[in-house]
Coordinates of C-alpha atoms and ligand atoms in Angstrom, one line a residue:
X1 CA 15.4 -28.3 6.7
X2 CA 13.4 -30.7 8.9
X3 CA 13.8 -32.1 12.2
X4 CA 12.3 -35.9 11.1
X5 CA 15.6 -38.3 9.7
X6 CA 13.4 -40.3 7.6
X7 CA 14.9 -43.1 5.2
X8 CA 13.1 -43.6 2.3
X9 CA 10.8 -42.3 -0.2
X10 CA 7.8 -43.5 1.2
X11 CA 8.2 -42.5 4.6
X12 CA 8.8 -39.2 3.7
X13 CA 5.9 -38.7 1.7
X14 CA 3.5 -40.1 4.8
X15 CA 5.8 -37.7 6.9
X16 CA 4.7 -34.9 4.3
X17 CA 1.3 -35.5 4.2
X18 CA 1.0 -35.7 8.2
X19 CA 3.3 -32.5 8.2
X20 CA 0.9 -30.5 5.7
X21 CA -2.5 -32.6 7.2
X22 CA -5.9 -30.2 7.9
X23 CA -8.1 -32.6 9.9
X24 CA -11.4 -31.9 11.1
X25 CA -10.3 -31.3 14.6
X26 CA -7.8 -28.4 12.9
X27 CA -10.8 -27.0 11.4
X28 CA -13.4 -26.8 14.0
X29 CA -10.2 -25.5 16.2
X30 CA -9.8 -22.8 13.1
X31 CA -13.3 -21.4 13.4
X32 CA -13.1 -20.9 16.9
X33 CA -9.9 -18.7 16.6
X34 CA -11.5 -17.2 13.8
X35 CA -14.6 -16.3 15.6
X36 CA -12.4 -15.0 18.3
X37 CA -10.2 -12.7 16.3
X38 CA -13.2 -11.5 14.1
X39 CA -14.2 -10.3 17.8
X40 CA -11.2 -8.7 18.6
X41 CA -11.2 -7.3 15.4
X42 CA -14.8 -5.4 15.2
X43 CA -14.3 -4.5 19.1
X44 CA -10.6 -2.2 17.5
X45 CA -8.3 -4.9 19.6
X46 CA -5.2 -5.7 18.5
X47 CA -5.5 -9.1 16.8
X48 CA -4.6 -10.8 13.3
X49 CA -8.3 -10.0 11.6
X50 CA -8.4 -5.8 10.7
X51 CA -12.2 -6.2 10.0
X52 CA -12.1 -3.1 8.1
X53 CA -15.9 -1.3 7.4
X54 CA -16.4 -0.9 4.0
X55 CA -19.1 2.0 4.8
X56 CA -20.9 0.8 2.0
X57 CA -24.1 -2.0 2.1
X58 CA -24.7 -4.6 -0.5
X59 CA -26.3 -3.6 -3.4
X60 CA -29.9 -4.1 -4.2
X61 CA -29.8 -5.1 -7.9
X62 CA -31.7 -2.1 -9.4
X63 CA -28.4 0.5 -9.6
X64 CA -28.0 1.4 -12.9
X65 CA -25.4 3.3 -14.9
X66 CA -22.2 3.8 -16.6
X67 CA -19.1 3.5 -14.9
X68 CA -15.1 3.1 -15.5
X69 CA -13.3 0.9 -13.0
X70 CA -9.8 -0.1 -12.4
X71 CA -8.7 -2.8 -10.5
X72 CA -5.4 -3.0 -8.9
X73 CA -4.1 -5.8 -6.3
X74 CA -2.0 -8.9 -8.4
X75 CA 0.4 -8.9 -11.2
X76 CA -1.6 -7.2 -13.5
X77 CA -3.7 -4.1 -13.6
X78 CA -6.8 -3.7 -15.4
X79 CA -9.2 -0.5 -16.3
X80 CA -13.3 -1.7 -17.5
X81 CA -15.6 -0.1 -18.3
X82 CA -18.7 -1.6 -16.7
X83 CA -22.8 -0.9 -17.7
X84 CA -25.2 -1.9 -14.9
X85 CA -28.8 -2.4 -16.4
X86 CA -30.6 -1.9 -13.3
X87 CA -31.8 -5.8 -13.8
X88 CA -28.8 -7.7 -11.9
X89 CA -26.4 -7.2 -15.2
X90 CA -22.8 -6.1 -15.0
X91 CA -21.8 -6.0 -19.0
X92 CA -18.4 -5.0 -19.5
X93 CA -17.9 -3.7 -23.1
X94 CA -14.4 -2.7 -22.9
X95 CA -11.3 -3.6 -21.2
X96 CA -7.8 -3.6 -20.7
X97 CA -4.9 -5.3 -19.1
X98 CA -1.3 -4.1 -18.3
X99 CA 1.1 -6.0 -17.4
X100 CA 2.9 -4.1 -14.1
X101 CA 6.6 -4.4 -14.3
X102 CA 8.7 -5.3 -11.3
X103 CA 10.3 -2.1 -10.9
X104 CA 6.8 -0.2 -10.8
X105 CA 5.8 -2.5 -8.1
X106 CA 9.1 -1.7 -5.9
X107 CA 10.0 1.4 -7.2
X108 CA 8.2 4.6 -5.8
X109 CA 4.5 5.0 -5.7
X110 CA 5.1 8.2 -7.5
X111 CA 6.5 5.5 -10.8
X112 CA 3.6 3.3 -9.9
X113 CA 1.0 5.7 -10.0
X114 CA 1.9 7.3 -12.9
X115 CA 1.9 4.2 -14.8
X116 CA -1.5 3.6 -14.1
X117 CA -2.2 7.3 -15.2
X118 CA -0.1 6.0 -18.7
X119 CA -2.8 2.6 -18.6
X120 CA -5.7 4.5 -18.2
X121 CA -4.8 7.3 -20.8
X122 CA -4.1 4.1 -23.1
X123 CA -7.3 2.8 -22.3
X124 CA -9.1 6.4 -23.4
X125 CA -7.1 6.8 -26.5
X126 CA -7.8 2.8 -27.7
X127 CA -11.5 2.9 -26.5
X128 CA -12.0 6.4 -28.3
X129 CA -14.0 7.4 -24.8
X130 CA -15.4 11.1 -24.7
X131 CA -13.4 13.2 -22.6
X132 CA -15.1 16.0 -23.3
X133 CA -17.4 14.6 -20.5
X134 CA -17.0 12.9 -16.9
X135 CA -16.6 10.1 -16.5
X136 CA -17.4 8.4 -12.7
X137 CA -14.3 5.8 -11.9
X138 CA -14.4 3.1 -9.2
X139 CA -10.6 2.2 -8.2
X140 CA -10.3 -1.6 -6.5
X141 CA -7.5 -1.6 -4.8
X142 CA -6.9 -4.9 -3.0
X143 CA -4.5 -4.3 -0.2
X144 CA -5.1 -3.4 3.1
X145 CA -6.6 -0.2 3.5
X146 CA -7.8 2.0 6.5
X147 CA -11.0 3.0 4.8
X148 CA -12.7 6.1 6.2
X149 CA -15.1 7.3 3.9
X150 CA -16.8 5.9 0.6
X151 CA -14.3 7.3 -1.2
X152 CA -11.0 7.6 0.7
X153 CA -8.8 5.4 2.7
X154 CA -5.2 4.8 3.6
X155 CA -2.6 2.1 2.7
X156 CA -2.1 0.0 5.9
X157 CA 0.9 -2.2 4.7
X158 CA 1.5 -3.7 1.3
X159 CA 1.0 -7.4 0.5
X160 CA 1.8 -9.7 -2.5
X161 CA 5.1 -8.8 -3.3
X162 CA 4.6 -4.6 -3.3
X163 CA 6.7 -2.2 -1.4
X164 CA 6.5 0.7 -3.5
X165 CA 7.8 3.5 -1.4
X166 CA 5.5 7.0 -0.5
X167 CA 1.9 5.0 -0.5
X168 CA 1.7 3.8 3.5
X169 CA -0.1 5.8 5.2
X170 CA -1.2 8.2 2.7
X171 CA -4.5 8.4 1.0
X172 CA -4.4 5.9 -2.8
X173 CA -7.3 8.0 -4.0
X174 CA -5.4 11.2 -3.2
X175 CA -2.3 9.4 -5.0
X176 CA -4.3 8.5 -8.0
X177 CA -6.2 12.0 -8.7
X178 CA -2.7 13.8 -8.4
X179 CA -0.9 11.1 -10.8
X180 CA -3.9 11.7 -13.2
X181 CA -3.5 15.7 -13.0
X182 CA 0.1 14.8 -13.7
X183 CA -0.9 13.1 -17.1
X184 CA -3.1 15.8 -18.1
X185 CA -6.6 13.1 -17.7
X186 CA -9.6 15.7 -16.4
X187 CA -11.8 13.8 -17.3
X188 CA -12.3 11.4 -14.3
X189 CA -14.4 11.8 -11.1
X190 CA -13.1 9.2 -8.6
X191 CA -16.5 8.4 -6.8
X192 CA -15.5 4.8 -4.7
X193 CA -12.5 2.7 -3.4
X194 CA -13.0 -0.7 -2.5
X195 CA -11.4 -3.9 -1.8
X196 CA -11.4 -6.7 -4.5
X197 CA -13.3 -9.1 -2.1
X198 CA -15.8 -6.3 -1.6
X199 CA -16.1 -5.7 -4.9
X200 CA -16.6 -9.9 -5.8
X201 CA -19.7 -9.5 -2.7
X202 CA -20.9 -6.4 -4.7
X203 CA -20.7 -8.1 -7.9
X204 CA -22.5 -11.5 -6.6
X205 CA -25.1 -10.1 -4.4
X206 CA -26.3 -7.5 -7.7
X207 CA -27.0 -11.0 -9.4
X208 CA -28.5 -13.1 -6.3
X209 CA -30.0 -11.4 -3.1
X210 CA -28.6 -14.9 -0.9
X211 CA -25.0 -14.0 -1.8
X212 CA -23.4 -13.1 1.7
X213 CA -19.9 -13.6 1.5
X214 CA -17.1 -12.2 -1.1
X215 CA -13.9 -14.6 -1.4
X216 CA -10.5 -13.7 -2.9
X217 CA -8.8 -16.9 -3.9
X218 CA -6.1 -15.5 -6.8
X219 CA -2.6 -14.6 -6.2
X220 CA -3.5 -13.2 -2.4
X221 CA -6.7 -14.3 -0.3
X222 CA -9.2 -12.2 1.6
X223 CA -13.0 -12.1 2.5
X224 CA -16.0 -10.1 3.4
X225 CA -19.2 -10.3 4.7
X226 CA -22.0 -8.4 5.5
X227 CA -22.1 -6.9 9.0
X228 CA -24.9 -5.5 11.6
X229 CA -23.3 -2.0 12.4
X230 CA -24.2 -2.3 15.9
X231 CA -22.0 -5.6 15.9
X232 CA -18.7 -3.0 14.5
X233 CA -18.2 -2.1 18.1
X234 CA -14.8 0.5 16.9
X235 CA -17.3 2.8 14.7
X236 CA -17.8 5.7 16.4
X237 CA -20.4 7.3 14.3
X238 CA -22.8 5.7 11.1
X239 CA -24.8 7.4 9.0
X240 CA -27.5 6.0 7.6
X241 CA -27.2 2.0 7.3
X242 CA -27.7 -0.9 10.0
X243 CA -25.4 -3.3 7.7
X244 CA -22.5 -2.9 5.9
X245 CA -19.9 -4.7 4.3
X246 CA -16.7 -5.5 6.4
X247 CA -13.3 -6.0 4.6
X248 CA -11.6 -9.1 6.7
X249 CA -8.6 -9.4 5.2
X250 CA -8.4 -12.9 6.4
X251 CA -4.6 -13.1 5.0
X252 CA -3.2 -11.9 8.1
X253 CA -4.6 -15.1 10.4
X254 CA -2.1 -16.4 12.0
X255 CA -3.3 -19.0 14.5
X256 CA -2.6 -21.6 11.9
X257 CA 0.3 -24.6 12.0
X258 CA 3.1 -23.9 10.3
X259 CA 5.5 -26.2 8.4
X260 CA 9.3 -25.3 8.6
X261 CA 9.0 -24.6 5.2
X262 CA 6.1 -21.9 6.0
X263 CA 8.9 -20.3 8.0
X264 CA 11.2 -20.3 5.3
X265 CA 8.9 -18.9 2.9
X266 CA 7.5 -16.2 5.4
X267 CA 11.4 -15.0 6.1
X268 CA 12.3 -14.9 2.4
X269 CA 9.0 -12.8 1.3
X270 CA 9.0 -9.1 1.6
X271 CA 6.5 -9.1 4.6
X272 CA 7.7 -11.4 7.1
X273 CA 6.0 -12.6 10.0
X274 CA 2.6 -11.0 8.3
X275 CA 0.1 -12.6 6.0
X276 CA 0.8 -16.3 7.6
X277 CA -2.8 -17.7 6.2
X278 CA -2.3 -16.6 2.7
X279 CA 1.2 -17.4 2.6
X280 CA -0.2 -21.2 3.2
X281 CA -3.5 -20.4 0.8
X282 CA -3.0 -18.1 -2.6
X283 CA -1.3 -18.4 -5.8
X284 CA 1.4 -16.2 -4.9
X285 CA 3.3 -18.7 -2.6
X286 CA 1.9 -22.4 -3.4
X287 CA 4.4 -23.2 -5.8
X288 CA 7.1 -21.7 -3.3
X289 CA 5.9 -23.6 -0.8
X290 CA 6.2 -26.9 -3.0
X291 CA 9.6 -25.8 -4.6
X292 CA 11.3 -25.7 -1.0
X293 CA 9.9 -29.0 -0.5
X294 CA 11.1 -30.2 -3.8
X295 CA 14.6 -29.0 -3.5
X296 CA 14.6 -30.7 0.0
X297 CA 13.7 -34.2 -1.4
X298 CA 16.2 -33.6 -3.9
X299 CA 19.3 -32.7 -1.0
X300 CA 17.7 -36.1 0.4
X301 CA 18.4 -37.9 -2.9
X302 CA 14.7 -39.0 -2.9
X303 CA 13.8 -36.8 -6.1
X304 CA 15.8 -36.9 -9.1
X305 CA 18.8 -38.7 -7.6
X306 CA 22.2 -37.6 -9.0
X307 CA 20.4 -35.5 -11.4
X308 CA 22.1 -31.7 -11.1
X309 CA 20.3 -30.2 -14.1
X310 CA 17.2 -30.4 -12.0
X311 CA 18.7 -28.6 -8.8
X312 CA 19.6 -26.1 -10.9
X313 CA 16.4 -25.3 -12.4
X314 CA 14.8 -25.3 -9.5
X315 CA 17.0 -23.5 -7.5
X316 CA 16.2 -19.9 -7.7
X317 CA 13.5 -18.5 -5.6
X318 CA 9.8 -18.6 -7.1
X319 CA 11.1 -20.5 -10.2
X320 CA 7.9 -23.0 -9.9
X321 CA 4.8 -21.2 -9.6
X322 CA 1.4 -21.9 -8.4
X323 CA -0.2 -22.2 -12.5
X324 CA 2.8 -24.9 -12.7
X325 CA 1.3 -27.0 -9.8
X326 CA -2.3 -26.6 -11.8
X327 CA -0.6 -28.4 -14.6
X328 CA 0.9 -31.3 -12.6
X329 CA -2.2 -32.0 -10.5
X330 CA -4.2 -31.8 -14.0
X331 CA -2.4 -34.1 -15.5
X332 CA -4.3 -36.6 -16.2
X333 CA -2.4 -39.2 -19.1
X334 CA -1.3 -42.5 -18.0
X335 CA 2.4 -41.7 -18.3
X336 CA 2.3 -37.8 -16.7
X337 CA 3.6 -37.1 -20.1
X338 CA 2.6 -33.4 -20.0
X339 CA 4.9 -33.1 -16.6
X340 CA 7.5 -34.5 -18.2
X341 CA 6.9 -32.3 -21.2
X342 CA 7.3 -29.6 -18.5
X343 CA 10.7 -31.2 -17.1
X344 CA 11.6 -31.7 -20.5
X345 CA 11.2 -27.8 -21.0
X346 CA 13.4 -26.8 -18.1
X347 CA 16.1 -29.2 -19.4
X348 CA 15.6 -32.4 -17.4
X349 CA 14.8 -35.3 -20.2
X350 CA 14.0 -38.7 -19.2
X351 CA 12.4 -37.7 -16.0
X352 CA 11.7 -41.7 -14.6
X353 CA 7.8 -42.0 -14.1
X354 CA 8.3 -42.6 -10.2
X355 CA 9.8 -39.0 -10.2
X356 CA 6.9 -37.7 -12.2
X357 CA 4.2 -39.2 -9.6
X358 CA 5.9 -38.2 -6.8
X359 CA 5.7 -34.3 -8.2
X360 CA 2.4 -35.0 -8.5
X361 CA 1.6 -36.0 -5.3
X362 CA 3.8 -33.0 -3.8
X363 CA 1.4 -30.6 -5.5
X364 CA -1.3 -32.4 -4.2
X365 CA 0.0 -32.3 -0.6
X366 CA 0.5 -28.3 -0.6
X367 CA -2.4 -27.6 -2.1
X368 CA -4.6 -29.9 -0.4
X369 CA -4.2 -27.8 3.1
X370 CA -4.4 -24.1 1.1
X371 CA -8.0 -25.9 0.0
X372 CA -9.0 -26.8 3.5
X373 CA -8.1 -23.9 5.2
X374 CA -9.4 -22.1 2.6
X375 CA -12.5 -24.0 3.0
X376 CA -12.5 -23.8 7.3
X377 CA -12.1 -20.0 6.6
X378 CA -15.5 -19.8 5.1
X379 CA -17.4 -21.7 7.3
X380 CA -16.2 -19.5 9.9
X381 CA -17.3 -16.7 8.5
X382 CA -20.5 -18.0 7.6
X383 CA -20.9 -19.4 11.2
X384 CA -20.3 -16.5 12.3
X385 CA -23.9 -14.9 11.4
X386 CA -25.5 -18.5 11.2
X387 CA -23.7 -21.0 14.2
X388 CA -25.9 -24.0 13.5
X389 CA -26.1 -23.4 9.3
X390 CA -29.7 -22.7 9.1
X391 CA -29.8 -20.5 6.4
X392 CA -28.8 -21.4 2.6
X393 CA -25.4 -19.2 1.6
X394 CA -24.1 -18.1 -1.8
X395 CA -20.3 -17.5 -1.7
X396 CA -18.9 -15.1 -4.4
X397 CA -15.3 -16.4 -5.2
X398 CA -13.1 -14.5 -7.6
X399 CA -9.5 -15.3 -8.5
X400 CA -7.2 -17.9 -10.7
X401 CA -6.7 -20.6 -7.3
X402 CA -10.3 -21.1 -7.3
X403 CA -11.2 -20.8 -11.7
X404 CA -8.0 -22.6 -12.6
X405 CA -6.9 -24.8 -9.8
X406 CA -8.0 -28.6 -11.0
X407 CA -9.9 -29.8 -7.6
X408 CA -9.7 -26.9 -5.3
X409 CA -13.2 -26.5 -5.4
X410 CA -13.9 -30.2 -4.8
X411 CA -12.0 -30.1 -1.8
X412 CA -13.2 -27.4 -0.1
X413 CA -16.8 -28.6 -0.6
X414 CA -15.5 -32.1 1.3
X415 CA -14.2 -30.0 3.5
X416 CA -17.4 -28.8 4.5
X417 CA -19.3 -32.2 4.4
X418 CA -16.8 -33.6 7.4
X419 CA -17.7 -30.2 9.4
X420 CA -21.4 -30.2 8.6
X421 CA -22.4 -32.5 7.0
X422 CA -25.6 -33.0 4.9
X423 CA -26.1 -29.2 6.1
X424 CA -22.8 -28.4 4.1
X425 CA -25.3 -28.8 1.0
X426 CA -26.6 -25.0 2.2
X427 CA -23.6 -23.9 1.3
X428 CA -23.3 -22.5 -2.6
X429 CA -19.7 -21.8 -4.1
X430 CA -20.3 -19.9 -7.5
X431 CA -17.7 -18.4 -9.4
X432 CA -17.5 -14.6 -9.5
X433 CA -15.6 -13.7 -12.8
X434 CA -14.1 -10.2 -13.1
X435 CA -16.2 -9.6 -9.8
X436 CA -13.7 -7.6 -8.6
X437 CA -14.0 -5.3 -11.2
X438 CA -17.8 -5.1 -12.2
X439 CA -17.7 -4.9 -8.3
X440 CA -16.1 -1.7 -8.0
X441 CA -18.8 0.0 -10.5
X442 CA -21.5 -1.8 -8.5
X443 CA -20.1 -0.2 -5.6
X444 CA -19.8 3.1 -6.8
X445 CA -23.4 2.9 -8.2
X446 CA -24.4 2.2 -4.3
X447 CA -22.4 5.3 -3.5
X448 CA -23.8 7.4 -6.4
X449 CA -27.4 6.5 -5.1
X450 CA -26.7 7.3 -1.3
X451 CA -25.6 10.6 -2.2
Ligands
LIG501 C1 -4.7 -8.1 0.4 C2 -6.3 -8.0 0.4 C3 -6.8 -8.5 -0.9 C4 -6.3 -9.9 -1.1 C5 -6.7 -10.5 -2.4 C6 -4.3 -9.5 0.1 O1 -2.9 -9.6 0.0 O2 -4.2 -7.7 1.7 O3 -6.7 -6.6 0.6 O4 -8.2 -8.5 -0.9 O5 -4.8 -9.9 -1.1 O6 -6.4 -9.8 -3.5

């Protein structure tokens, strides 16, 4: 798989970590590419950053009311119900979460639809909620989307392991009334579409007026910010607002290095040559990444030697995932006991400790560079509006990489300190929980207001 004939363990490893390095010099060249495909990107130019307008400002903390929200955009697919108090509180008094089975999510979007009509009908029935009354609903959808009102937009591409056919192109809100009509629910008003990173902005900024950026790290990655509209060159006509919310979806940048196992992830995923920064970055391809690394030190004979049971359990295609990675790195017992506990579970007993340590230290490798690009990512963005850093920033982060991932956060902050600094302490990471979805209501609230 590689071009470098290294000999032994060792040298592999400090081939590894050069091969999968971030150093400062990559990052401050990362923000400039950034700045200029943001650029490129607001102007309508063909470049990696869509910068897609939200049409919708940050909240100001005082919308109030009752709202049902669904959020749609990893492996699971949720419906809230969200109460905003008017005060900065989101409570969300009932929810549920389906899990959506592979077929729906490469079958037709006619199938996929209609089984979120089934989940939100579920939802009604469990929650015993009025329909003899409307309800407003909020749908998250977190893919690419050409938005072109508050409440209507188009599927660009799918991302994250979707392809269900008959969506592209068309209209999800459009797709979603019909597939409730089809389930008999007329009960529902759709009043807002948004992006989950929207949505986590939404969320934050209700709670703290100095939140300015939304972050996605979870099974994809993506970001917004808040935008002067006379800095969104492509909008032809505004009504209303001088700011609004601008969907990056920061996935797609691709002026970033890539390893030769990058390439072999990006040709064996359903999108290739697309979504190059969070195919390096999100939950949905770390534990790829670090599989097609594994089962290369294994063909070397520096992992497992002679050991076949372990080739075999890790040879099929995303059979060690990102949440597996989370456990190695947080293992923290003097003999890795709970990785070999793992090992032990796929079959491979006796796992020597060298072995163990060395997994260890793979994890830490991949995921080391998803948290420093990760971490370059925002300070471009924040640059962006504030080049020397002389503002304070919140940053609203939602998703599993960032709650679960032992150390992610750590290293992004460190990250920051070698670009900035003891300015890097301006810089607040908090974590958004369930902002995508309280986001959605927020949003809608916003809309509701405006109207
Ligand atoms: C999508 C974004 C989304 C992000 C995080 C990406 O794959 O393109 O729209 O915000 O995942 O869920």
């Amino acid at each position: 798989m590689t071009n470098a004939k290294p000999v032994g363990c060792e040298e592999f490893f400090s081939y590894l970590e050069t091969l999968f390095s971030v150093s400062e010099n990559d990052m401050r060249a990362m923000i400039r590419d950034f700045h200029v495909e943001m650029k490129k990107g607001l102007r309508g130019d063909d470049g990696s950053l869509k910068m897609i307008p939200s049409f919708i400002d940050r909240p100001k903390g005082d919308e109030k009311g009752q709202f049902l929200a669904l959020d749609l955009g990893g492996t699971n697919f949720r419906v809230l119900a969200v109460i905003l108090d008017g005060k900065g509180r989101a409570v969300v008094p009932a929810a549920g979460k389906f899990a959506i089975p592979p077929e729906h999510m490469r079958g037709t979007g006619v199938a996929l639809f209609d089984f979120i009509a089934g989940c939100i009908d579920r939802f009604l029935i469990e929650n015993r909620i009025d329909r003899s009354r409307t309800h407003d609903l909020a749908f998250t959808f977190s893919f690419p989307v050409e938005q072109t009102a508050i409440a209507a937009g188009k599927l660009m591409v799918w991302t994250k392991g979707f392809t269900a056919t008959g969506v592209k192109g068309r209209d999800v809100i459009v797709l979603l009334h019909d597939a409730l009509k089809r389930k008999g629910i007329h009960c529902i008003n759709i009043t807002a579409l948004a992006n989950d990173a929207v949505g986590t902005l939404a969320a934050g900024s209700y709670r703290d007026p100095a939140c300015d950026l939304g972050v996605i790290l979870g099974t994809g990655t993506n970001a917004c910010y808040r935008e002067a509209v006379s800095r969104i060159e492509k909008l032809k006509t505004v009504n209303g607002t001088d700011h609004m919310i601008v969907n990056m979806e920061w996935g797609n940048f691709h002026k970033v290095r890539h390893t030769p196992y990058d390439n072999v992830l990006d040709k064996g995923s359903v999108n290739p040559g697309a979504m190059f920064l969070e195919k390096m970055v999100s939950g949905m391809y770390l534990g790829e990444i670090t599989r097609l690394v594994l089962i290369d030190l294994m063909e070397k004979g520096l992992l497992f030697p002679g050991d076949r049971a372990v080739r075999a359990s890790f040879r099929e295609k995303d059979s060690f995932k990102t949440a597996d990675m989370s456990l190695f790195e947080g293992d923290g017992t003097d003999d890795l006991g709970k990785i070999g506990a793992f090992l032990e579970g796929r079959g491979i007993f006796h796992a020597a400790f060298g072995d163990r340590f060395r997994l260890k230290h793979l994890c830490r490798i991949v995921s080391r560079r998803a948290a420093r690009l990760g971490g370059a990512a925002i300070c471009a963005v924040l640059t962006w509006g504030d080049p020397e850093l002389q503002r304070t920033h919140t940053v609203a982060i939602d998703g599993s990489l960032f709650e679960k991932y032992p150390g992610f956060k750590g290293r992004m902050k460190r990250a920051f300190t070698e670009l900035y600094r003891e300015k890097a302490e301006k810089i607040t990471l908090v974590h958004s929980k369930d902002g995508s979805g309280k986001g959605a209501a927020i949003i809608a609230a916003v809309a509701a207001g405006r109207k």
